[in-house]
Amino acid sequence: MSANANANASAPAGRVPDAAGHFGRFGGRFVPEALVAALDELDAAYRKAMTDEAFLAEFDALLRDYAGTPSLLYSAERFSAKAGARILLKREDLNHTGAHKVRNVLGQALLTKRMGKKRVIAETGAGQHGVATATAAALFDLECVVYMGEVDTRRQALNVARMRMLGATVVPVTTGSRTLKDAMNEAMRDWVANVDDTHYLIGTAAGPHPFPEMVRDFVRGIGEEARQQCLDLTGALPDAVAACVGGGSNALGIFHAFVPDTDVRLYGFEAGGEGVETGRHAASITGGTSGVLHGTRTYVLQNEDGQTIESHSISAGLDYPGVGPEHAWLHDSGRATYAPVTDTEAMAAFELLCRTEGIIPAIESAHALAGALKIAPTLAAELGREPVIVVNLSGRGDKDVHTAGEYFGILDKE
Amino acid sequence: MSRIGVAFDKARADGRAVLVGCMPAGFPTVEGSIAAMTAMVEAGVDVIEMEIPYSDPVMDGPVIQKASDIALASGVRTADTLRIVEAVAATGAPVVTMTYWNPIEQYGVDAFARDLAAAGGTGLITPDLIPDEADEWLAASDAYGLDRTFLVSPSSTDARLKMTAEHCRGFVYATAIMGVTGARAETSDAAPILVSRTREVTDLPVGVGLGVGTGAQAGTVAGYADGVIVGSALIRCLLDAPDQATGLAALRALSAELAEGVRTPIR
Ligand SMILES: Cc1ncc(COP(=O)(O)O)c(C=O)c1O
């Protein structure tokens, strides 16, 4: 896509999202009435907080002193040489708890306190969001229950142990496909029953309004930092920004500051699993259709009757059959480009980063790396020079060592 | 007046509440669910609430989840659910369809309204569609003369209660308990309060659901509400039974007990 095509992708008039959380035809609230009061309360608390200097100062201080942000923007020279592009890694893997997720969690935990609620619940796929939530709950002295698909509790056993060490209760979910979508169903059911004293700390920029907008605002520091860091480092904005897309928080976090910079191409890489054509994937935008899931209208993997289809990905954190509504809108408006990356491509990029840079990425983030490797030659040809690509390295790979070890066949037999 | 309205009026004249019995379409099979709903009507259920099974039923507890999973695994399609409406409506009882929103959106809102009306259905109960997002459904239900039942909750503000009731037609569904479907030992204190709050803003009949499982509980709810909505307890009759005949017998027995309950309101 040319820079001009991007520039022509204009936003519809008015505020986005609108006051009811609509991003064009996406977003909104498709929830039981029982939750509306809590969503309204949350919306009011969040809007008040975002203009309250005391809140913002507290949030900033936590991000800096506790989470360790701003994260570095690192010029990955050896990886760049292989990529044929200058790759700048936004090192969210270096944050406390090992991923971008901590930013959202600290923001929502602060809001929970402000709303006077004593209990947080969360869904988790890879376990990163669960760990981040358990961490914030320990820090803020909140009771914490994390719902996790039974399949994921097995592939991410290390994170289950971490959550328990931090004092959280982990509930393995045995309904449906036993992955992230079912964990989200169970968390919703818990919330409907306990909404008085409980905040549902959703882990990505999806779900009913105000979650998509609020989560984006809590993580948008990623892009604000990266934009300035890139200017400082290279004297210019990057040619492209790349991120993996599960529910979409790390991608929106890094995209948001760049959306007005229409010369900067935005690429979201979805989990292509075994290949979109096989049907075994988690690429909701590339391989799905518009529908309603988990409280919002967005792209969904579903059959003709609107029944959700199970997603597949080697990465637990991307294994979700929906996507945040703002991505659906960015896709429709043409401002961002979405493409699938297969398990195989992601694992090749995973290995390449390990061997060239001594950095073990999360398998989720490896999808963004693989995507950058794919777009680099086209961008170089289009620009007639080496392109500069900022890649959101959304998390570290410690939690994935077992999966990756099995994948590469490097574990010793017992 | 809608056919559901007629059923509520008749019950009110008789000094009792309407018994609404819920069953997932296609559970355990299309034919099996028609037999179950027919048996419920024969044993005294006044109105059938047929739930379209959905893969992600966030308002439902374990019993309805399990029954929905069985129905989906047996291969029931949205089009089949319309056939079930037609067959059950032939008993003479009003059949209202309860559905999460996505299956309707995928079928096409206008097309579904048209086909539901043609099948003899009275309207929709929409657990995850609030009037705020319902423009397309408001138009389609007007076009085909279908009832609209939105939910009200103990947590609804007065303003939302009024707005929601204003968008309803047929009856209003009061979710008595903050929580998902499933029979409970006790129904809640919040329910009578919610019903009287709802009555202040609408003349429509008010049905109370979530948690009722026995004739005595039905009698308690009949003491303050116009309709008693029972789901999980009826479904469990089939889930727990070793074979269809035993299941249908249990279903008939519980339906009759509940029908007796709504005729002996405890005030
Ligand atoms: C490291 C990492 N990156 C990305 C994701 C995907 O989530 P999102 O698309 O919301 O960033 C996850 C989710 O668990 C994750 O742990």
XYZ file of C-alpha atoms and ligand atoms in Angstrom:
697
model
C 0.000 0.000 0.000
C 1.328 3.467 -0.837
C 1.651 6.269 1.665
C -0.992 8.127 -0.320
C -3.541 5.396 0.095
C -3.002 5.668 3.826
C -3.395 9.428 3.742
C -6.725 9.111 1.967
C -8.179 6.876 4.637
C -10.065 9.580 6.431
C -11.904 9.075 9.705
C -15.643 9.646 9.789
C -16.648 12.981 11.241
C -17.136 13.310 14.981
C -15.551 11.731 18.006
C -14.285 8.179 17.707
C -15.596 6.254 19.401
C -18.902 8.074 19.871
C -20.289 8.514 23.383
C -21.812 5.016 23.241
C -18.516 3.449 22.208
C -19.107 2.953 18.491
C -16.136 2.872 16.162
C -18.045 3.334 12.930
C -20.314 0.285 12.701
C -18.300 -1.603 15.347
C -18.153 -1.550 19.140
C -21.051 -0.595 21.403
C -22.566 -2.629 24.217
C -24.160 -6.032 23.729
C -24.533 -7.014 27.354
C -27.141 -8.114 29.852
C -28.955 -5.149 31.382
C -27.561 -6.278 34.747
C -24.125 -5.005 33.677
C -25.159 -1.640 32.293
C -25.035 0.168 35.634
C -21.520 -1.139 36.286
C -20.358 -0.163 32.800
C -21.817 3.318 33.289
C -20.101 3.604 36.653
C -16.822 2.494 35.114
C -17.216 4.889 32.206
C -17.818 7.806 34.553
C -14.868 6.859 36.783
C -12.569 6.468 33.786
C -13.569 9.790 32.210
C -13.144 11.587 35.489
C -9.757 9.953 36.059
C -8.429 10.870 32.627
C -8.841 14.573 33.421
C -7.856 14.289 37.073
C -4.262 15.340 37.600
C -3.933 13.392 40.824
C -4.967 10.183 39.068
C -2.707 10.787 36.098
C 0.251 11.595 38.346
C -0.314 8.429 40.366
C -0.606 6.356 37.194
C 2.552 7.892 35.721
C 4.491 7.310 38.917
C 3.429 3.665 39.031
C 4.327 3.128 35.403
C 7.750 4.645 35.969
C 8.715 3.453 39.435
C 6.950 0.108 39.527
C 6.526 -1.090 35.944
C 9.821 0.328 34.680
C 8.552 2.363 31.747
C 9.299 4.051 29.422
C 10.513 0.836 27.870
C 13.575 1.046 25.640
C 13.472 1.435 21.891
C 16.333 -0.781 20.793
C 17.921 -0.817 17.381
C 18.316 -4.525 16.646
C 21.307 -4.443 14.290
C 21.896 -8.139 13.693
C 18.189 -8.903 13.279
C 17.940 -5.879 10.952
C 20.713 -7.258 8.753
C 18.677 -10.435 8.242
C 15.453 -8.495 7.757
C 16.682 -6.026 5.163
C 15.128 -3.242 7.201
C 16.128 -1.218 10.217
C 14.169 -2.884 12.997
C 13.570 -0.903 16.176
C 12.210 -3.034 18.997
C 9.880 -1.462 21.533
C 11.008 -3.460 24.524
C 7.747 -4.011 26.383
C 9.240 -7.388 27.340
C 11.388 -5.539 29.866
C 8.417 -4.195 31.808
C 7.649 -5.622 35.230
C 5.733 -8.905 34.703
C 7.204 -9.193 31.236
C 4.664 -7.666 28.876
C 2.746 -4.562 27.850
C -0.206 -5.870 29.862
C 1.028 -4.300 33.107
C 0.150 -0.806 31.852
C -3.530 -1.623 31.385
C -3.677 -3.512 34.646
C -2.197 -0.705 36.728
C -4.634 1.765 35.191
C -7.649 -0.402 35.862
C -6.473 -1.378 39.348
C -6.206 2.309 40.253
C -9.744 2.815 38.954
C -10.960 -0.183 40.967
C -9.653 1.471 44.114
C -11.346 4.720 43.183
C -14.663 2.953 42.640
C -14.309 1.417 46.109
C -14.401 -2.159 44.827
C -12.509 -4.848 46.722
C -12.318 -7.674 44.228
C -11.001 -8.029 40.692
C -11.604 -10.829 38.247
C -9.813 -11.412 34.966
C -9.666 -13.768 32.035
C -6.339 -14.857 30.705
C -5.027 -16.804 27.732
C -1.245 -16.893 27.852
C -1.424 -16.063 31.514
C 0.366 -12.745 31.043
C -2.726 -10.727 31.790
C -3.567 -12.995 34.705
C -0.087 -12.547 36.137
C -0.256 -8.801 35.647
C -3.670 -8.681 37.332
C -2.518 -10.865 40.226
C 0.483 -8.573 40.586
C -1.604 -5.412 40.749
C -4.047 -7.117 43.117
C -1.183 -7.924 45.474
C 0.109 -4.371 45.241
C -3.326 -2.813 45.834
C -4.550 -5.424 48.325
C -7.470 -6.624 46.213
C -8.972 -10.102 46.117
C -8.195 -11.636 42.730
C -9.792 -14.477 40.758
C -8.428 -15.386 37.335
C -10.371 -17.501 34.845
C -8.205 -19.504 32.474
C -9.158 -22.133 29.921
C -8.088 -25.580 31.040
C -6.110 -26.061 27.816
C -4.178 -22.886 28.592
C -3.523 -23.803 32.231
C -1.607 -26.752 30.803
C 0.306 -24.907 28.081
C 1.116 -22.041 30.446
C 1.705 -23.931 33.707
C 4.491 -21.569 34.761
C 2.146 -18.588 34.715
C -0.453 -20.500 36.729
C 2.167 -20.987 39.430
C 3.137 -17.315 39.275
C -0.477 -16.210 39.766
C -0.909 -18.516 42.735
C 2.324 -17.258 44.294
C 0.948 -13.750 44.037
C -2.130 -14.807 45.983
C -4.653 -15.116 43.168
C -7.164 -17.912 42.771
C -6.877 -19.504 39.337
C -10.065 -21.145 38.084
C -9.541 -23.587 35.185
C -12.482 -23.257 32.777
C -13.732 -26.544 31.375
C -16.575 -25.329 29.151
C -16.528 -24.931 25.362
C -13.095 -24.922 23.746
C -11.442 -24.449 27.174
C -9.408 -21.477 25.960
C -9.511 -17.701 26.216
C -13.032 -17.176 24.850
C -14.488 -19.555 27.433
C -12.463 -17.939 30.195
C -14.040 -14.646 29.131
C -17.536 -16.191 29.268
C -16.910 -17.412 32.817
C -15.526 -14.055 33.899
C -18.642 -12.350 32.492
C -20.859 -14.772 34.413
C -18.946 -14.060 37.621
C -19.268 -10.331 36.975
C -23.034 -10.472 36.438
C -23.355 -12.193 39.823
C -20.880 -10.047 41.793
C -20.927 -6.705 40.079
C -21.509 -4.761 43.311
C -18.073 -5.349 44.788
C -16.170 -6.646 41.764
C -14.397 -5.030 38.828
C -13.894 -7.114 35.725
C -10.370 -6.237 34.685
C -10.535 -7.084 30.981
C -7.110 -7.777 29.560
C -7.408 -6.403 26.068
C -9.040 -3.641 24.061
C -12.206 -5.667 23.493
C -15.511 -6.205 25.311
C -18.334 -3.722 25.865
C -17.891 0.047 25.974
C -15.947 1.621 27.688
C -13.366 -1.212 27.782
C -11.960 -0.890 24.241
C -11.419 2.841 24.559
C -10.270 2.726 28.176
C -7.776 -0.102 27.688
C -6.363 1.668 24.653
C -5.904 4.829 26.706
C -4.078 2.953 29.454
C -1.620 1.377 26.995
C -1.239 4.192 24.486
C 1.936 5.302 26.264
C 3.687 2.563 24.274
C 3.228 4.466 21.022
C 3.705 7.899 22.559
C 7.085 6.775 23.909
C 8.063 4.939 20.732
C 7.202 7.902 18.519
C 9.429 10.258 20.509
C 12.187 7.656 20.903
C 12.218 7.042 17.163
C 12.456 10.777 16.460
C 15.318 11.054 18.960
C 17.129 8.031 17.549
C 16.664 8.480 13.811
C 15.508 12.074 13.424
C 12.376 10.927 11.654
C 9.211 8.939 12.113
C 9.376 5.258 11.160
C 8.079 4.029 7.814
C 5.987 1.384 9.496
C 4.843 0.154 12.887
C 4.162 -3.549 13.385
C 2.404 -5.390 16.197
C 0.695 -8.703 16.825
C -3.071 -8.663 17.263
C -4.876 -10.944 19.687
C -7.609 -8.885 21.303
C -5.599 -5.926 20.136
C -4.241 -4.037 23.146
C -0.525 -4.003 22.377
C -1.228 -3.116 18.752
C -3.553 -0.222 19.633
C -1.101 0.836 22.307
C 1.642 1.310 19.768
C -0.618 2.448 16.869
C -2.576 5.140 18.628
C 0.048 7.888 18.686
C 0.869 7.226 15.033
C -2.699 7.259 13.673
C -2.530 10.972 12.726
C 0.898 10.426 11.080
C -0.595 9.203 7.849
C 2.818 8.493 6.272
C 3.483 5.865 8.915
C 2.037 2.539 7.818
C 0.372 0.532 10.564
C 0.478 -3.265 10.355
C -1.375 -5.655 12.617
C -0.375 -9.311 12.405
C -2.964 -11.870 13.376
C -2.359 -15.486 14.295
C -2.623 -17.471 11.075
C -2.207 -20.767 12.936
C -1.813 -23.585 10.445
C -2.830 -21.216 7.633
C -6.026 -19.203 7.158
C -7.023 -21.513 4.295
C -7.001 -24.535 6.670
C -9.628 -22.991 8.950
C -7.298 -23.617 11.908
C -6.267 -20.078 12.782
C -7.150 -17.092 14.983
C -7.153 -14.365 12.299
C -10.484 -12.687 13.038
C -10.067 -9.759 10.670
C -8.488 -11.643 7.772
C -10.583 -14.791 8.152
C -13.707 -13.703 10.037
C -16.920 -11.762 9.455
C -18.746 -8.998 11.296
C -20.719 -10.160 14.323
C -21.298 -9.737 18.039
C -19.068 -11.442 20.592
C -18.368 -10.685 24.249
C -20.314 -7.490 24.348
C -19.104 -5.795 21.204
C -19.658 -5.793 17.444
C -16.464 -6.683 15.637
C -14.898 -9.292 13.358
C -15.556 -12.778 14.679
C -14.650 -16.303 13.646
C -18.103 -17.818 13.290
C -20.209 -20.108 11.171
C -23.207 -19.026 9.092
C -25.481 -19.309 12.131
C -23.342 -16.992 14.218
C -21.927 -19.756 16.404
C -18.363 -18.947 17.393
C -15.728 -21.148 15.771
C -12.799 -22.268 17.887
C -9.586 -20.478 17.095
C -6.171 -22.111 16.791
C -2.735 -20.684 17.382
C 0.537 -21.870 18.838
C 0.337 -18.685 20.883
C -2.159 -18.819 23.743
C -2.303 -15.028 23.894
C -3.501 -14.731 20.293
C -5.846 -17.708 20.430
C -9.090 -15.715 20.457
C -11.907 -15.735 17.863
C -12.644 -12.003 18.122
C -10.712 -8.739 18.067
C -11.140 -5.298 19.596
C -13.658 -3.139 17.696
C -11.208 -0.315 17.064
C -9.119 -2.682 14.946
C -12.212 -3.684 12.972
C -12.753 -0.012 12.314
C -9.088 0.738 11.496
C -9.272 -2.139 9.029
C -12.467 -0.937 7.368
C -11.198 2.639 7.179
C -7.952 1.403 5.612
C -5.758 3.235 8.122
C -4.197 -0.008 9.306
C -3.398 -3.166 7.369
C -3.977 -6.612 8.840
C -2.394 -9.848 7.688
C -1.991 -13.358 9.078
C 1.280 -14.922 10.232
C 1.386 -18.712 10.550
C 2.717 -20.695 13.503
C 5.677 -21.727 11.360
C 6.534 -18.186 10.306
C 6.224 -16.955 13.890
C 8.477 -19.689 15.237
C 11.119 -18.980 12.583
C 11.148 -15.321 13.642
C 11.210 -16.417 17.280
C 14.354 -18.427 16.631
C 15.946 -15.672 14.577
C 15.547 -13.103 17.369
C 16.958 -15.542 19.925
C 20.018 -16.232 17.811
C 20.745 -12.755 16.459
C 19.919 -10.578 19.451
C 19.937 -12.812 22.523
C 16.329 -11.895 23.208
C 13.703 -14.602 23.724
C 10.395 -13.040 22.643
C 6.893 -14.077 23.604
C 5.442 -16.235 20.822
C 2.755 -13.551 20.445
C 5.414 -10.933 19.752
C 7.182 -13.319 17.370
C 4.157 -12.884 15.097
C 4.953 -9.161 14.864
C 8.608 -9.949 14.133
C 7.618 -12.393 11.400
C 5.274 -9.808 9.957
C 8.075 -7.260 9.845
C 10.265 -9.775 8.018
C 7.453 -10.238 5.471
C 6.804 -6.570 4.751
C 10.446 -5.457 4.736
C 11.257 -6.348 1.083
C 8.070 -4.764 -0.272
C 8.603 -1.612 1.748
C 12.234 -1.409 0.682
C 11.237 -1.739 -2.959
C 8.526 0.872 -2.611
C 10.704 3.399 -0.785
C 13.916 2.689 -2.696
C 15.871 2.551 0.573
C 16.165 0.612 3.775
C 12.846 1.028 5.621
C 12.618 1.751 9.332
C 10.124 -0.487 11.121
C 9.172 -0.184 14.777
C 8.118 -3.584 16.092
C 6.246 -3.900 19.355
C 8.060 -6.593 21.278
C 5.006 -6.947 23.489
C 6.386 -9.572 25.854
C 9.206 -11.876 26.810
C 9.284 -15.565 26.094
C 9.980 -17.124 29.493
C 6.397 -18.392 29.697
C 6.810 -19.987 26.253
C 10.027 -21.860 26.866
C 8.209 -25.165 27.179
C 6.074 -24.705 24.047
C 9.059 -23.491 22.048
C 11.299 -26.228 23.443
C 8.809 -28.839 22.279
C 8.365 -27.113 18.936
C 12.113 -27.113 18.254
C 12.582 -30.570 19.793
C 15.319 -29.388 22.131
C 13.990 -30.666 25.463
C 15.842 -33.568 27.065
C 13.798 -36.733 27.407
C 12.964 -37.522 31.036
C -53.139 -7.158 21.729
C -50.369 -9.742 21.388
C -51.092 -13.402 22.058
C -48.852 -13.260 25.098
C -50.854 -10.290 26.344
C -54.024 -12.355 26.008
C -52.475 -15.184 28.061
C -51.491 -12.717 30.804
C -54.956 -11.115 30.818
C -56.676 -14.457 31.108
C -54.437 -15.521 33.982
C -54.969 -12.212 35.752
C -58.738 -12.676 35.454
C -58.319 -16.122 37.023
C -56.299 -14.632 39.896
C -53.124 -16.469 39.019
C -49.784 -15.982 37.294
C -48.728 -17.205 33.867
C -46.274 -20.096 33.804
C -43.511 -19.621 31.239
C -41.373 -22.705 30.600
C -38.017 -22.476 28.886
C -36.366 -25.130 26.707
C -33.458 -24.883 24.243
C -34.397 -25.550 20.632
C -32.909 -28.778 19.353
C -32.171 -30.208 22.797
C -31.527 -33.079 22.725
C -32.589 -33.155 19.058
C -35.068 -31.167 16.970
C -37.784 -33.815 17.378
C -36.892 -34.372 21.034
C -37.296 -30.682 21.806
C -40.673 -30.531 20.062
C -41.804 -33.506 22.164
C -40.507 -31.834 25.330
C -42.186 -28.494 24.701
C -45.440 -30.203 23.703
C -45.362 -32.231 26.928
C -44.808 -29.037 28.921
C -47.865 -27.401 27.327
C -49.985 -30.509 27.932
C -48.953 -30.523 31.594
C -49.934 -26.909 32.189
C -47.181 -24.579 30.951
C -48.937 -21.510 29.514
C -46.176 -19.963 27.425
C -43.130 -21.635 25.865
C -39.857 -19.747 25.885
C -37.735 -21.463 23.248
C -34.055 -20.602 23.535
C -31.933 -20.618 20.394
C -28.753 -22.450 21.413
C -25.619 -20.315 21.248
C -21.951 -21.163 21.629
C -21.237 -18.422 24.182
C -24.270 -17.979 26.445
C -22.901 -15.558 29.042
C -26.211 -15.110 30.889
C -26.691 -18.845 31.365
C -25.555 -21.168 34.114
C -24.250 -24.737 33.747
C -27.605 -26.455 32.999
C -28.575 -24.305 30.020
C -24.957 -24.235 28.836
C -24.889 -28.010 28.783
C -28.258 -28.320 27.042
C -27.199 -25.712 24.469
C -23.957 -27.583 23.817
C -25.895 -30.816 23.294
C -28.297 -29.074 20.911
C -25.453 -27.542 18.899
C -23.567 -30.830 18.812
C -26.698 -32.509 17.443
C -26.432 -30.058 14.550
C -29.421 -27.762 15.116
C -29.424 -24.710 12.839
C -31.219 -21.394 13.220
C -33.599 -22.401 10.442
C -34.523 -25.548 12.420
C -35.503 -23.423 15.396
C -38.180 -21.775 13.252
C -39.565 -25.205 12.404
C -39.715 -25.968 16.129
C -41.596 -22.713 16.783
C -44.127 -23.711 14.152
C -44.632 -27.204 15.568
C -44.981 -26.007 19.171
C -47.207 -23.055 18.265
C -49.595 -25.628 16.771
C -50.391 -26.732 20.353
C -52.064 -23.351 20.788
C -49.622 -22.050 23.410
C -47.806 -18.817 22.632
C -44.132 -19.460 21.760
C -41.647 -16.679 22.464
C -38.047 -17.050 21.332
C -35.159 -16.207 23.613
C -31.906 -15.568 21.815
C -28.484 -14.054 22.134
C -28.048 -11.430 19.475
C -25.389 -12.815 17.154
C -27.429 -15.695 15.659
C -30.145 -13.184 14.706
C -27.665 -10.724 13.280
C -26.165 -13.463 11.109
C -29.562 -14.714 9.899
C -30.495 -11.114 9.116
C -32.634 -9.177 11.582
C -35.434 -8.383 9.135
C -35.400 -11.855 7.609
C -35.562 -13.496 11.020
C -38.458 -11.295 12.123
C -40.311 -12.128 8.925
C -39.727 -15.877 9.264
C -40.476 -15.925 12.990
C -43.792 -14.176 12.420
C -44.588 -16.602 9.601
C -43.791 -19.562 11.875
C -46.267 -18.271 14.449
C -43.753 -17.023 17.036
C -44.851 -14.127 19.236
C -41.565 -12.278 19.546
C -38.087 -12.265 21.065
C -36.530 -12.122 24.504
C -33.057 -10.650 24.045
C -30.689 -11.193 26.998
C -27.714 -9.389 25.460
C -29.494 -6.783 23.378
C -30.430 -3.614 25.218
C -32.762 -1.048 23.622
C -29.764 1.275 23.183
C -28.391 -1.030 20.441
C -31.700 -2.315 19.091
C -32.696 0.083 16.279
C -32.790 -2.626 13.643
C -34.835 -4.960 15.850
C -37.231 -2.180 16.888
C -37.965 -1.546 13.211
C -38.260 -5.220 12.243
C -40.497 -6.112 15.197
C -42.773 -3.190 14.316
C -42.860 -4.258 10.683
C -43.903 -7.842 11.490
C -45.970 -7.193 14.621
C -43.693 -9.101 16.998
C -43.334 -8.629 20.735
C -40.111 -7.346 22.247
C -39.027 -8.417 25.691
C -35.967 -6.690 27.050
C -34.612 -7.509 30.508
C -34.658 -5.308 33.574
C -32.377 -5.954 36.511
C -32.145 -5.003 40.190
C -29.177 -2.844 39.160
C -31.158 -0.882 36.537
C -31.559 2.786 37.421
C -35.081 4.225 37.451
C -34.373 6.006 34.191
C -33.190 2.828 32.491
C -36.076 0.842 33.889
C -38.494 3.316 32.331
C -36.638 3.483 29.021
C -36.381 -0.307 28.790
C -40.029 -0.921 29.659
C -41.099 1.680 27.096
C -39.363 -0.369 24.414
C -40.996 -3.630 25.491
C -44.148 -5.109 24.043
C -45.905 -8.244 25.344
C -44.210 -8.449 28.731
C -41.164 -7.265 30.635
C -38.610 -9.780 31.902
C -37.353 -9.048 35.400
C -34.139 -10.882 36.256
C -34.727 -11.533 39.909
C -31.195 -12.382 40.839
C -27.926 -10.732 40.017
C -26.478 -13.765 38.321
C -26.835 -16.370 35.606
C -29.664 -18.839 35.054
C -29.938 -21.895 37.279
C -32.309 -23.215 39.909
C -31.557 -21.964 43.405
C -32.731 -22.971 46.860
C -34.158 -19.516 47.467
C -35.375 -16.828 45.146
C -34.282 -13.331 46.015
C -35.678 -10.468 48.076
C -34.649 -8.189 45.246
C -37.346 -9.612 42.964
C -40.512 -8.167 44.554
C -38.830 -4.776 44.794
C -37.829 -4.916 41.134
C -41.346 -5.943 40.105
C -42.948 -3.057 41.960
C -40.384 -0.622 40.547
C -41.196 -1.944 37.072
C -44.947 -1.629 37.648
C -44.459 2.026 38.457
C -43.203 2.668 34.937
C -45.329 0.334 32.791
C -48.716 -1.356 32.500
C -47.180 -4.359 30.751
C -47.179 -7.656 32.622
C -43.938 -8.474 34.443
C -42.419 -11.941 34.364
C -39.806 -13.003 36.894
C -37.077 -15.436 35.998
C -33.826 -16.914 37.244
C -33.851 -19.405 40.037
C -37.363 -20.888 40.278
C -37.393 -24.699 40.534
C -40.333 -25.869 42.665
C -44.092 -25.403 42.913
C -43.669 -23.589 46.219
C -41.178 -21.135 44.709
C -43.545 -20.630 41.782
C -46.306 -19.820 44.267
C -44.080 -17.294 46.029
C -43.192 -15.541 42.782
C -46.842 -15.700 41.620
C -47.629 -13.714 44.765
C -46.047 -10.592 43.332
C -45.406 -11.126 39.597
C -47.609 -11.663 36.534
C -45.459 -14.428 35.121
C -43.188 -17.094 36.567
C -40.363 -18.085 34.235
C -38.736 -21.475 34.778
C -35.797 -22.846 32.784
C -32.964 -24.826 34.336
C -35.186 -26.946 36.618
C -37.270 -28.124 33.650
C -34.233 -28.763 31.481
C -32.604 -30.778 34.233
C -35.535 -33.221 34.067
C -34.250 -34.238 30.646
C -30.533 -33.925 31.380
C -30.732 -36.170 34.435
C -32.979 -38.835 32.891
C -31.589 -42.173 31.657
C -33.895 -42.157 28.617
C -36.423 -39.954 26.827
C -39.557 -41.515 28.302
C -38.330 -41.048 31.874
C -37.232 -37.508 31.060
C -40.599 -36.554 29.580
C -42.420 -38.064 32.562
C -40.295 -35.998 34.963
C -40.830 -32.926 32.801
C -44.606 -33.421 32.881
C -44.588 -33.917 36.625
C -42.570 -30.761 37.295
C -44.640 -28.731 34.799
C -47.818 -29.819 36.591
C -46.303 -28.958 39.986
C -45.300 -25.500 38.743
C -48.728 -24.991 37.117
C -50.278 -25.774 40.492
C -47.842 -23.335 42.099
C -48.789 -20.388 39.889
C -52.451 -21.108 40.742
C -51.782 -20.844 44.468
C -50.067 -17.494 44.789
C -48.566 -16.874 48.218
C -49.267 -13.245 49.027
C 3.140 -10.819 25.224
C 1.782 -10.710 24.655
N 1.599 -10.064 23.496
C 0.391 -9.951 22.932
C -0.725 -10.523 23.494
C -2.026 -10.397 22.764
O -2.928 -9.520 23.338
P -3.223 -8.112 22.699
O -3.620 -8.315 21.285
O -4.337 -7.565 23.530
O -2.016 -7.286 22.807
C -0.594 -11.200 24.719
C -1.788 -11.798 25.380
O -1.744 -12.540 26.296
C 0.679 -11.297 25.292
O 0.866 -11.942 26.453
